[in-house]
Structure formats: structure tokens, C-alpha cells
């Protein structure tokens, strides 16, 4: 029986591992499908405190893993398929490497940015295609970029990108934004933002270096095709929290599938089951907030275990 199993190896998972390992709880971390989480898909991270020169996303994650392992964290490279609470208050996990039992579980499985599903999308991530303006906007000064989407995220990202880009196309599939009035008005009032209504991206076009140079658009009302020259596409069509495996667990999720935490903590509605990071946060979604929440969940789990003893 493990004292703590942490599911997920993004910032929240490793932060929780560092804290529980230093508390001598010998955490077992289950890696998930994409070890290292979302930061492994970015290049340079310039906004994580402590790295004045910036740090590569994958390097940051490897450092976190090393730090967690230094204090006794063990890693199982597998996927969790099911989490069930047992009558004695412990948890049974079905994983791709077999059954595991634990007194507490910290879920830090993150969220995956929704993509358009175009053929070369995966290979272009980090090469002119991204889902994070805060992370990558500063790499595109004085060049045209596009944001895809019409919600609050798209408007927020487009407005933020006007600090760097020469022009920001806001490509939306309808002629009306979904975003809240205040965010929509702010975006549309910005002279650097040019909305491209009723349009869908049908292809990402690349240069000889394999970087995005334009997108092919289709006007969804007329069927007319066109090309839009740009240096980067920011896809902001929502995120999908990685909670599908929790179906039937009794955990409270919101309408979009995010885990509902007791505000400002790692607690969920199930005793002994904690959550941390983007899997429970659709608002901030930053490496630093995920790491901070991982620390909270670890401290909450540690105190819960101390009280059980
Ligand atoms: P969202 O509200 O679900 O909006 C997604 C947008 O992407 C919609 O405009 C949608 O178009 C479009 N879209 C979805 N699938 C698409 C596809 N396959 N092709 C093209 N377009 C597609 O997601 P979000 O903007 O990430 O916001 C999520 C939640 O976080 C919301 O509750 C939002 O209010 C909140 N949020 C708040 C803040 C803030 O308050 N500062 C900032 C960001 C997000 P349609 O409109 O046609 O459906």
C-alpha cells in the first residue's frame, strides 16, 4: 500500500512529488501519456520565476523530475484507467501496468488544448503553432499572427498579443464572438486586431524550414478559399481537462469536466482524493499556478495522512 500516488507529471504533479517526498511519504508518480505535461510542447519558458535567462520547457520538467527523484520519488511509466475508493477509505487504481493501492491520491493530469484536427498539426506545435500566448507571444515581435477562436481565451490572447505582433487576425467560425461582452469589446476596439469572420482554417502552410508561414482559410458562408500570411497561429478553441478516466469515481466535476476543488486548497469532495493544477483550473492555467497548487495538494494530503494515523 502506497501512502501517496500522484497521477500526472506536469508542474502540479512534480511539485506535489517534491513536497510529499521531502515529507518522507515516498510518493509513486504515474507518468501518463505525455510525461512532462504541456510544457514539453513549448520551447523557451520566460515567465517561470528563478530563470532570468529563461529555460527550455522540457529542461524545466526534467529538472523538476530530478528534484523529486532526489528525495525518493518513484516513477511508473503507465496510464491510470480507473480510480476507486475502497470501503476502508483507501484507493484502488487500475493502471496499464497493473493494480496499485494507496491511502491518498493526488490527481494532476492537466488539460489538453483542443486542436483543429488538421493533418500536420502535431508536428507544427512549437514551430509557429501554439496554444499559449502568455508562453510564446514574445517570440513574435513586429510580425502578423492569428488567433483561432471566439471565446474569452481567444479575445484575451489576441489582446495580449498586440503588445508584440504587428497585427493580430482573430479568426472565428461565426460572425459573432462567444466571449463575454467586456472581453469582446476590448478586443474589437484594439486597432491591431482584425477580425476574420465566418472563417475556418483548412490548412497550415509551411516554409522550407517546416515553420508555419500562412493559413488557408475557408469562408464558411460562401465557400471561398484564401491565404493569410503570418508567422504564428495561436489556437484558442478551449481546453479539455484530462478527467475521462474518473467517470464513475464519484468525484465532483463541473459542466466542462474540470475537478471542483474546495477553493484555495487541493481538497475535492472525496476524502483522501486531492486535485492539483490545470485539471482543476480553467482560469489561470500557468506553470507557476499549477506548481503552487501541487504544493497545496501535497500539504493537504500530508496533513490528512497525519490525522488518519
Ligand atoms: P470557449 O468559451 O469554449 O470558446 C471556444 C471558442 O472556440 C468558441 O468561440 C468556439 O466557437 C471556438 N471553437 C470551438 N471548437 C472549434 C473548432 N473546432 N473550430 C473553430 N472554432 C472552434 O473556450 P475558452 O475561450 O477557452 O473559455 C473557456 C472558459 O474559460 C470560459 O468559461 C471562459 O469564460 C473562461 N475564461 C475566462 C477568462 C477570464 O475571465 N479572464 C479568460 C479565458 C477563459 P463557437 O463560438 O462558434 O462555439
mmCIF file of C-alpha atoms and ligand atoms in Angstrom:
data_model
loop_
_atom_site.group_PDB
_atom_site.id
_atom_site.type_symbol
_atom_site.label_atom_id
_atom_site.label_comp_id
_atom_site.label_asym_id
_atom_site.label_seq_id
_atom_site.Cartn_x
_atom_site.Cartn_y
_atom_site.Cartn_z
ATOM 1 C CA UNK A 1 0.000 0.000 0.000
ATOM 2 C CA UNK A 2 1.412 3.363 -1.091
ATOM 3 C CA UNK A 3 0.929 6.389 1.126
ATOM 4 C CA UNK A 4 0.583 8.748 -1.858
ATOM 5 C CA UNK A 5 0.076 8.115 -5.542
ATOM 6 C CA UNK A 6 0.362 11.176 -7.779
ATOM 7 C CA UNK A 7 -1.174 10.896 -11.232
ATOM 8 C CA UNK A 8 0.498 13.186 -13.756
ATOM 9 C CA UNK A 9 3.955 14.585 -14.439
ATOM 10 C CA UNK A 10 3.333 18.239 -15.281
ATOM 11 C CA UNK A 11 4.247 21.101 -12.961
ATOM 12 C CA UNK A 12 1.487 20.226 -10.467
ATOM 13 C CA UNK A 13 2.468 16.544 -10.295
ATOM 14 C CA UNK A 14 6.193 17.170 -9.804
ATOM 15 C CA UNK A 15 5.617 19.916 -7.239
ATOM 16 C CA UNK A 16 3.344 17.554 -5.289
ATOM 17 C CA UNK A 17 6.033 14.847 -5.594
ATOM 18 C CA UNK A 18 8.819 17.132 -4.315
ATOM 19 C CA UNK A 19 6.765 18.129 -1.266
ATOM 20 C CA UNK A 20 5.463 14.652 -0.380
ATOM 21 C CA UNK A 21 8.908 13.104 -0.959
ATOM 22 C CA UNK A 22 10.556 15.627 1.349
ATOM 23 C CA UNK A 23 7.882 14.695 3.920
ATOM 24 C CA UNK A 24 9.158 11.077 3.695
ATOM 25 C CA UNK A 25 5.939 9.796 2.096
ATOM 26 C CA UNK A 26 7.871 8.094 -0.754
ATOM 27 C CA UNK A 27 5.353 9.089 -3.444
ATOM 28 C CA UNK A 28 4.740 6.952 -6.504
ATOM 29 C CA UNK A 29 4.181 9.097 -9.595
ATOM 30 C CA UNK A 30 2.283 7.700 -12.559
ATOM 31 C CA UNK A 31 3.562 9.375 -15.694
ATOM 32 C CA UNK A 32 0.559 9.419 -18.029
ATOM 33 C CA UNK A 33 0.602 9.536 -21.785
ATOM 34 C CA UNK A 34 2.710 12.692 -22.181
ATOM 35 C CA UNK A 35 5.428 12.629 -19.474
ATOM 36 C CA UNK A 36 6.276 16.209 -18.511
ATOM 37 C CA UNK A 37 2.883 17.605 -19.497
ATOM 38 C CA UNK A 38 2.092 20.672 -21.570
ATOM 39 C CA UNK A 39 5.460 22.416 -21.051
ATOM 40 C CA UNK A 40 7.189 19.710 -23.051
ATOM 41 C CA UNK A 41 5.411 21.132 -26.110
ATOM 42 C CA UNK A 42 6.780 24.664 -25.668
ATOM 43 C CA UNK A 43 10.280 25.893 -26.369
ATOM 44 C CA UNK A 44 11.532 28.603 -24.049
ATOM 45 C CA UNK A 45 9.758 29.417 -20.797
ATOM 46 C CA UNK A 46 10.453 33.024 -19.805
ATOM 47 C CA UNK A 47 7.891 33.541 -17.058
ATOM 48 C CA UNK A 48 8.772 30.804 -14.549
ATOM 49 C CA UNK A 49 10.394 32.621 -11.600
ATOM 50 C CA UNK A 50 14.036 31.821 -10.917
ATOM 51 C CA UNK A 51 15.263 31.630 -14.511
ATOM 52 C CA UNK A 52 16.237 35.168 -15.581
ATOM 53 C CA UNK A 53 17.587 33.872 -18.898
ATOM 54 C CA UNK A 54 14.516 31.674 -19.478
ATOM 55 C CA UNK A 55 14.578 27.868 -19.610
ATOM 56 C CA UNK A 56 13.515 25.271 -22.158
ATOM 57 C CA UNK A 57 10.128 23.754 -21.255
ATOM 58 C CA UNK A 58 11.419 20.140 -21.440
ATOM 59 C CA UNK A 59 14.528 21.086 -19.374
ATOM 60 C CA UNK A 60 12.352 22.658 -16.695
ATOM 61 C CA UNK A 61 10.295 19.488 -16.462
ATOM 62 C CA UNK A 62 13.384 17.259 -16.362
ATOM 63 C CA UNK A 63 14.793 19.395 -13.546
ATOM 64 C CA UNK A 64 11.548 19.024 -11.604
ATOM 65 C CA UNK A 65 11.647 15.247 -12.067
ATOM 66 C CA UNK A 66 15.291 15.095 -10.924
ATOM 67 C CA UNK A 67 14.465 17.170 -7.867
ATOM 68 C CA UNK A 68 11.529 14.880 -7.000
ATOM 69 C CA UNK A 69 13.616 11.701 -7.528
ATOM 70 C CA UNK A 70 16.453 13.078 -5.394
ATOM 71 C CA UNK A 71 14.113 12.873 -2.380
ATOM 72 C CA UNK A 72 12.884 9.339 -3.117
ATOM 73 C CA UNK A 73 10.031 9.761 -5.610
ATOM 74 C CA UNK A 74 9.462 6.667 -7.776
ATOM 75 C CA UNK A 75 8.005 6.864 -11.279
ATOM 76 C CA UNK A 76 5.810 4.306 -13.005
ATOM 77 C CA UNK A 77 5.527 4.919 -16.752
ATOM 78 C CA UNK A 78 1.926 3.930 -17.230
ATOM 79 C CA UNK A 79 -1.616 5.235 -17.630
ATOM 80 C CA UNK A 80 -4.339 5.213 -14.990
ATOM 81 C CA UNK A 81 -7.580 3.761 -16.253
ATOM 82 C CA UNK A 82 -9.741 3.881 -13.119
ATOM 83 C CA UNK A 83 -9.678 5.171 -9.524
ATOM 84 C CA UNK A 84 -11.983 3.551 -6.957
ATOM 85 C CA UNK A 85 -12.407 4.326 -3.286
ATOM 86 C CA UNK A 86 -12.468 1.180 -1.129
ATOM 87 C CA UNK A 87 -14.607 0.551 1.981
ATOM 88 C CA UNK A 88 -11.600 1.046 4.262
ATOM 89 C CA UNK A 89 -11.064 4.570 2.833
ATOM 90 C CA UNK A 90 -8.059 3.644 0.662
ATOM 91 C CA UNK A 91 -7.927 3.763 -3.134
ATOM 92 C CA UNK A 92 -7.509 1.110 -5.806
ATOM 93 C CA UNK A 93 -6.090 2.222 -9.149
ATOM 94 C CA UNK A 94 -6.303 0.215 -12.354
ATOM 95 C CA UNK A 95 -3.317 1.152 -14.493
ATOM 96 C CA UNK A 96 -1.788 -0.084 -17.722
ATOM 97 C CA UNK A 97 0.941 -1.672 -15.558
ATOM 98 C CA UNK A 98 -1.465 -3.380 -13.140
ATOM 99 C CA UNK A 99 -3.360 -2.625 -9.920
ATOM 100 C CA UNK A 100 -1.992 -0.213 -7.325
ATOM 101 C CA UNK A 101 -3.311 0.701 -3.879
ATOM 102 C CA UNK A 102 -2.830 3.947 -1.985
ATOM 103 C CA UNK A 103 -4.021 5.759 1.107
ATOM 104 C CA UNK A 104 -4.196 9.068 -0.799
ATOM 105 C CA UNK A 105 -4.235 10.044 -4.457
ATOM 106 C CA UNK A 106 -3.335 13.402 -5.975
ATOM 107 C CA UNK A 107 -4.792 13.915 -9.438
ATOM 108 C CA UNK A 108 -2.610 16.229 -11.525
ATOM 109 C CA UNK A 109 -3.486 15.057 -15.017
ATOM 110 C CA UNK A 110 -3.776 18.554 -16.524
ATOM 111 C CA UNK A 111 -5.794 19.645 -19.512
ATOM 112 C CA UNK A 112 -5.076 19.302 -23.188
ATOM 113 C CA UNK A 113 -5.555 22.211 -25.553
ATOM 114 C CA UNK A 114 -8.240 21.482 -28.098
ATOM 115 C CA UNK A 115 -6.889 21.428 -31.655
ATOM 116 C CA UNK A 116 -8.497 21.691 -35.066
ATOM 117 C CA UNK A 117 -7.548 18.159 -36.110
ATOM 118 C CA UNK A 118 -5.644 19.150 -39.252
ATOM 119 C CA UNK A 119 -3.105 16.615 -40.592
ATOM 120 C CA UNK A 120 0.271 18.323 -39.801
ATOM 121 C CA UNK A 121 -0.904 19.933 -36.546
ATOM 122 C CA UNK A 122 1.103 17.827 -34.101
ATOM 123 C CA UNK A 123 4.446 18.353 -35.894
ATOM 124 C CA UNK A 124 3.919 22.124 -36.078
ATOM 125 C CA UNK A 125 3.449 22.667 -32.352
ATOM 126 C CA UNK A 126 6.383 24.875 -31.320
ATOM 127 C CA UNK A 127 7.093 25.748 -34.971
ATOM 128 C CA UNK A 128 4.619 28.550 -35.475
ATOM 129 C CA UNK A 129 1.665 26.795 -33.855
ATOM 130 C CA UNK A 130 0.891 27.087 -30.164
ATOM 131 C CA UNK A 131 -1.956 27.287 -27.674
ATOM 132 C CA UNK A 132 -0.345 29.683 -25.219
ATOM 133 C CA UNK A 133 0.066 33.397 -25.962
ATOM 134 C CA UNK A 134 1.492 34.058 -22.492
ATOM 135 C CA UNK A 135 4.230 31.489 -23.174
ATOM 136 C CA UNK A 136 5.058 32.229 -26.802
ATOM 137 C CA UNK A 137 3.719 35.695 -27.737
ATOM 138 C CA UNK A 138 7.007 37.488 -27.035
ATOM 139 C CA UNK A 139 8.774 35.325 -29.647
ATOM 140 C CA UNK A 140 6.800 37.024 -32.439
ATOM 141 C CA UNK A 141 7.588 40.757 -32.302
ATOM 142 C CA UNK A 142 6.558 43.017 -35.212
ATOM 143 C CA UNK A 143 5.094 40.219 -37.351
ATOM 144 C CA UNK A 144 1.497 39.233 -38.163
ATOM 145 C CA UNK A 145 -0.051 36.394 -36.134
ATOM 146 C CA UNK A 146 -3.525 34.860 -35.882
ATOM 147 C CA UNK A 147 -5.674 33.642 -33.029
ATOM 148 C CA UNK A 148 -8.289 30.999 -33.818
ATOM 149 C CA UNK A 149 -11.458 31.061 -31.698
ATOM 150 C CA UNK A 150 -14.138 33.435 -30.498
ATOM 151 C CA UNK A 151 -14.308 32.857 -26.739
ATOM 152 C CA UNK A 152 -12.785 34.680 -23.771
ATOM 153 C CA UNK A 153 -9.463 32.885 -24.261
ATOM 154 C CA UNK A 154 -9.227 33.940 -27.910
ATOM 155 C CA UNK A 155 -10.054 37.578 -27.072
ATOM 156 C CA UNK A 156 -7.676 37.625 -24.117
ATOM 157 C CA UNK A 157 -4.858 36.074 -26.139
ATOM 158 C CA UNK A 158 -5.455 38.381 -29.113
ATOM 159 C CA UNK A 159 -5.398 41.462 -26.868
ATOM 160 C CA UNK A 160 -2.233 40.251 -25.133
ATOM 161 C CA UNK A 161 -0.523 39.541 -28.469
ATOM 162 C CA UNK A 162 -0.998 43.146 -29.635
ATOM 163 C CA UNK A 163 1.893 44.007 -27.279
ATOM 164 C CA UNK A 164 4.259 42.208 -29.640
ATOM 165 C CA UNK A 165 2.756 41.458 -33.044
ATOM 166 C CA UNK A 166 2.355 43.983 -35.858
ATOM 167 C CA UNK A 167 -1.149 42.655 -36.483
ATOM 168 C CA UNK A 168 -3.387 40.030 -34.877
ATOM 169 C CA UNK A 169 -6.030 38.334 -37.016
ATOM 170 C CA UNK A 170 -8.878 36.945 -34.923
ATOM 171 C CA UNK A 171 -10.247 34.085 -36.993
ATOM 172 C CA UNK A 172 -13.691 32.936 -35.880
ATOM 173 C CA UNK A 173 -16.086 30.463 -37.456
ATOM 174 C CA UNK A 174 -19.134 32.704 -36.890
ATOM 175 C CA UNK A 175 -19.791 36.447 -37.235
ATOM 176 C CA UNK A 176 -20.330 36.965 -33.510
ATOM 177 C CA UNK A 177 -17.927 36.319 -30.648
ATOM 178 C CA UNK A 178 -18.813 33.923 -27.862
ATOM 179 C CA UNK A 179 -16.642 35.895 -25.423
ATOM 180 C CA UNK A 180 -18.091 37.982 -22.584
ATOM 181 C CA UNK A 181 -19.099 41.474 -23.686
ATOM 182 C CA UNK A 182 -16.243 43.235 -21.940
ATOM 183 C CA UNK A 183 -13.548 40.972 -23.405
ATOM 184 C CA UNK A 184 -15.109 41.073 -26.883
ATOM 185 C CA UNK A 185 -15.403 44.871 -26.835
ATOM 186 C CA UNK A 186 -11.828 45.282 -25.666
ATOM 187 C CA UNK A 187 -10.526 43.027 -28.436
ATOM 188 C CA UNK A 188 -12.614 44.588 -31.192
ATOM 189 C CA UNK A 189 -11.681 48.122 -30.126
ATOM 190 C CA UNK A 190 -7.992 47.333 -30.482
ATOM 191 C CA UNK A 191 -6.720 48.704 -33.798
ATOM 192 C CA UNK A 192 -4.112 45.961 -34.124
ATOM 193 C CA UNK A 193 -6.790 43.235 -34.049
ATOM 194 C CA UNK A 194 -8.544 42.431 -37.306
ATOM 195 C CA UNK A 195 -11.457 40.005 -37.033
ATOM 196 C CA UNK A 196 -11.843 37.464 -39.813
ATOM 197 C CA UNK A 197 -15.471 36.350 -39.523
ATOM 198 C CA UNK A 198 -17.226 33.183 -40.699
ATOM 199 C CA UNK A 199 -13.899 31.545 -41.402
ATOM 200 C CA UNK A 200 -12.343 28.189 -40.703
ATOM 201 C CA UNK A 201 -8.693 27.200 -41.050
ATOM 202 C CA UNK A 202 -8.492 24.389 -43.581
ATOM 203 C CA UNK A 203 -4.677 24.018 -43.766
ATOM 204 C CA UNK A 204 -1.469 25.174 -42.153
ATOM 205 C CA UNK A 205 1.025 26.182 -44.857
ATOM 206 C CA UNK A 206 4.737 25.912 -44.096
ATOM 207 C CA UNK A 207 8.024 27.325 -45.413
ATOM 208 C CA UNK A 208 11.164 25.320 -46.331
ATOM 209 C CA UNK A 209 12.191 25.149 -42.634
ATOM 210 C CA UNK A 210 8.911 23.466 -41.752
ATOM 211 C CA UNK A 211 7.597 26.555 -39.909
ATOM 212 C CA UNK A 212 4.121 27.990 -40.355
ATOM 213 C CA UNK A 213 4.090 30.805 -42.965
ATOM 214 C CA UNK A 214 0.333 31.109 -43.666
ATOM 215 C CA UNK A 215 -3.030 29.507 -43.110
ATOM 216 C CA UNK A 216 -5.549 28.552 -45.730
ATOM 217 C CA UNK A 217 -8.988 29.873 -44.832
ATOM 218 C CA UNK A 218 -12.416 28.924 -45.998
ATOM 219 C CA UNK A 219 -15.272 31.367 -45.749
ATOM 220 C CA UNK A 220 -17.939 29.123 -44.211
ATOM 221 C CA UNK A 221 -20.793 31.105 -45.779
ATOM 222 C CA UNK A 222 -19.507 31.429 -49.342
ATOM 223 C CA UNK A 223 -17.060 28.517 -49.518
ATOM 224 C CA UNK A 224 -14.406 30.917 -50.849
ATOM 225 C CA UNK A 225 -10.789 29.997 -50.065
ATOM 226 C CA UNK A 226 -7.980 32.428 -49.257
ATOM 227 C CA UNK A 227 -4.493 32.530 -47.713
ATOM 228 C CA UNK A 228 -3.458 34.593 -44.718
ATOM 229 C CA UNK A 229 0.297 35.254 -44.326
ATOM 230 C CA UNK A 230 1.525 35.141 -40.740
ATOM 231 C CA UNK A 231 4.321 33.849 -38.508
ATOM 232 C CA UNK A 232 2.369 32.097 -35.772
ATOM 233 C CA UNK A 233 -1.075 30.659 -35.124
ATOM 234 C CA UNK A 234 -2.449 30.691 -31.583
ATOM 235 C CA UNK A 235 -5.228 28.119 -31.292
ATOM 236 C CA UNK A 236 -7.671 29.172 -28.548
ATOM 237 C CA UNK A 237 -10.683 26.941 -29.063
ATOM 238 C CA UNK A 238 -10.793 25.670 -25.493
ATOM 239 C CA UNK A 239 -9.114 23.005 -23.375
ATOM 240 C CA UNK A 240 -10.209 19.501 -22.439
ATOM 241 C CA UNK A 241 -9.466 18.531 -18.821
ATOM 242 C CA UNK A 242 -7.983 15.052 -18.578
ATOM 243 C CA UNK A 243 -10.673 13.597 -16.319
ATOM 244 C CA UNK A 244 -12.246 10.989 -18.594
ATOM 245 C CA UNK A 245 -10.740 8.151 -16.515
ATOM 246 C CA UNK A 246 -12.560 9.472 -13.415
ATOM 247 C CA UNK A 247 -16.008 8.678 -14.760
ATOM 248 C CA UNK A 248 -17.930 6.801 -12.110
ATOM 249 C CA UNK A 249 -15.459 7.735 -9.350
ATOM 250 C CA UNK A 250 -17.967 9.988 -7.558
ATOM 251 C CA UNK A 251 -15.671 12.990 -7.911
ATOM 252 C CA UNK A 252 -17.477 16.316 -8.411
ATOM 253 C CA UNK A 253 -16.689 17.759 -11.846
ATOM 254 C CA UNK A 254 -18.039 20.979 -13.352
ATOM 255 C CA UNK A 255 -20.029 21.112 -16.602
ATOM 256 C CA UNK A 256 -16.800 21.186 -18.641
ATOM 257 C CA UNK A 257 -15.259 18.224 -16.818
ATOM 258 C CA UNK A 258 -12.861 20.159 -14.537
ATOM 259 C CA UNK A 259 -12.459 18.826 -10.982
ATOM 260 C CA UNK A 260 -14.129 21.042 -8.390
ATOM 261 C CA UNK A 261 -11.761 21.809 -5.504
ATOM 262 C CA UNK A 262 -12.523 23.350 -2.140
ATOM 263 C CA UNK A 263 -11.390 26.915 -3.055
ATOM 264 C CA UNK A 264 -7.746 27.679 -2.351
ATOM 265 C CA UNK A 265 -6.871 24.068 -1.451
ATOM 266 C CA UNK A 266 -6.195 20.705 -3.056
ATOM 267 C CA UNK A 267 -9.265 19.089 -1.414
ATOM 268 C CA UNK A 268 -12.037 17.538 -3.523
ATOM 269 C CA UNK A 269 -15.431 16.181 -2.416
ATOM 270 C CA UNK A 270 -13.829 12.761 -1.759
ATOM 271 C CA UNK A 271 -11.723 12.408 1.395
ATOM 272 C CA UNK A 272 -8.189 11.324 0.589
ATOM 273 C CA UNK A 273 -8.506 12.263 -3.091
ATOM 274 C CA UNK A 274 -6.813 15.548 -3.960
ATOM 275 C CA UNK A 275 -6.511 17.531 -7.178
ATOM 276 C CA UNK A 276 -3.910 19.984 -8.409
ATOM 277 C CA UNK A 277 -3.139 22.120 -11.436
ATOM 278 C CA UNK A 278 -4.912 22.579 -14.756
ATOM 279 C CA UNK A 279 -7.200 19.581 -14.232
ATOM 280 C CA UNK A 280 -8.997 21.805 -11.708
ATOM 281 C CA UNK A 281 -8.245 25.259 -13.168
ATOM 282 C CA UNK A 282 -9.727 26.678 -16.347
ATOM 283 C CA UNK A 283 -8.839 30.263 -15.474
ATOM 284 C CA UNK A 284 -5.098 30.688 -14.796
ATOM 285 C CA UNK A 285 -3.536 27.601 -16.465
ATOM 286 C CA UNK A 286 0.049 28.685 -15.803
ATOM 287 C CA UNK A 287 3.074 26.566 -14.850
ATOM 288 C CA UNK A 288 3.582 28.571 -11.677
ATOM 289 C CA UNK A 289 -0.051 28.325 -10.541
ATOM 290 C CA UNK A 290 -0.088 24.586 -11.265
ATOM 291 C CA UNK A 291 3.121 24.099 -9.256
ATOM 292 C CA UNK A 292 1.708 26.178 -6.389
ATOM 293 C CA UNK A 293 -1.488 24.126 -6.374
ATOM 294 C CA UNK A 294 0.598 20.913 -6.444
ATOM 295 C CA UNK A 295 2.289 22.108 -3.276
ATOM 296 C CA UNK A 296 -1.117 22.804 -1.672
ATOM 297 C CA UNK A 297 -2.437 19.347 -2.552
ATOM 298 C CA UNK A 298 0.751 17.744 -1.162
ATOM 299 C CA UNK A 299 0.460 19.605 2.149
ATOM 300 C CA UNK A 300 -3.255 18.754 2.339
ATOM 301 C CA UNK A 301 -2.501 15.060 1.702
ATOM 302 C CA UNK A 302 0.299 15.064 4.279
ATOM 303 C CA UNK A 303 -1.990 16.517 6.965
ATOM 304 C CA UNK A 304 -4.800 14.126 6.037
ATOM 305 C CA UNK A 305 -2.437 11.163 6.464
ATOM 306 C CA UNK A 306 -1.151 12.512 9.786
ATOM 307 C CA UNK A 307 -4.745 12.794 11.067
ATOM 308 C CA UNK A 308 -5.570 9.213 9.965
ATOM 309 C CA UNK A 309 -2.667 7.737 11.898
HETATM 310 P P1 LIG B 1 -14.890 28.574 -25.049
HETATM 311 O O1 LIG B 1 -15.628 29.619 -24.276
HETATM 312 O O2 LIG B 1 -15.434 27.198 -25.073
HETATM 313 O O3 LIG B 1 -14.732 29.120 -26.527
HETATM 314 C C1 LIG B 1 -14.182 28.332 -27.523
HETATM 315 C C2 LIG B 1 -14.236 29.094 -28.840
HETATM 316 O O4 LIG B 1 -13.604 28.307 -29.822
HETATM 317 C C3 LIG B 1 -15.666 29.388 -29.312
HETATM 318 O O5 LIG B 1 -15.748 30.664 -29.880
HETATM 319 C C4 LIG B 1 -15.890 28.301 -30.378
HETATM 320 O O6 LIG B 1 -16.705 28.712 -31.459
HETATM 321 C C5 LIG B 1 -14.486 28.073 -30.914
HETATM 322 N N1 LIG B 1 -14.305 26.708 -31.369
HETATM 323 C C6 LIG B 1 -14.516 25.542 -30.687
HETATM 324 N N2 LIG B 1 -14.219 24.477 -31.448
HETATM 325 C C7 LIG B 1 -13.827 24.980 -32.644
HETATM 326 C C8 LIG B 1 -13.387 24.398 -33.855
HETATM 327 N N3 LIG B 1 -13.289 23.068 -33.994
HETATM 328 N N4 LIG B 1 -13.056 25.218 -34.887
HETATM 329 C C9 LIG B 1 -13.131 26.555 -34.760
HETATM 330 N N5 LIG B 1 -13.537 27.179 -33.640
HETATM 331 C C10 LIG B 1 -13.877 26.403 -32.594
HETATM 332 O O7 LIG B 1 -13.372 28.391 -24.518
HETATM 333 P P2 LIG B 1 -12.388 29.455 -23.858
HETATM 334 O O8 LIG B 1 -12.412 30.728 -24.563
HETATM 335 O O9 LIG B 1 -11.080 28.737 -23.671
HETATM 336 O O10 LIG B 1 -13.018 29.693 -22.411
HETATM 337 C C11 LIG B 1 -13.229 28.570 -21.530
HETATM 338 C C12 LIG B 1 -13.772 29.096 -20.196
HETATM 339 O O11 LIG B 1 -12.748 29.850 -19.527
HETATM 340 C C13 LIG B 1 -14.949 30.034 -20.379
HETATM 341 O O12 LIG B 1 -15.827 29.817 -19.310
HETATM 342 C C14 LIG B 1 -14.329 31.401 -20.274
HETATM 343 O O13 LIG B 1 -15.256 32.399 -19.831
HETATM 344 C C15 LIG B 1 -13.209 31.166 -19.260
HETATM 345 N N6 LIG B 1 -12.127 32.124 -19.455
HETATM 346 C C16 LIG B 1 -12.164 33.245 -18.701
HETATM 347 C C17 LIG B 1 -11.169 34.196 -18.854
HETATM 348 C C18 LIG B 1 -11.198 35.413 -17.998
HETATM 349 O O14 LIG B 1 -12.222 35.665 -17.400
HETATM 350 N N7 LIG B 1 -10.121 36.158 -17.924
HETATM 351 C C19 LIG B 1 -10.163 34.025 -19.807
HETATM 352 C C20 LIG B 1 -10.178 32.865 -20.586
HETATM 353 C C21 LIG B 1 -11.177 31.923 -20.393
HETATM 354 P P3 LIG B 1 -18.287 28.975 -31.257
HETATM 355 O O15 LIG B 1 -18.398 30.287 -30.543
HETATM 356 O O16 LIG B 1 -18.807 29.026 -32.653
HETATM 357 O O17 LIG B 1 -18.799 27.804 -30.477
#
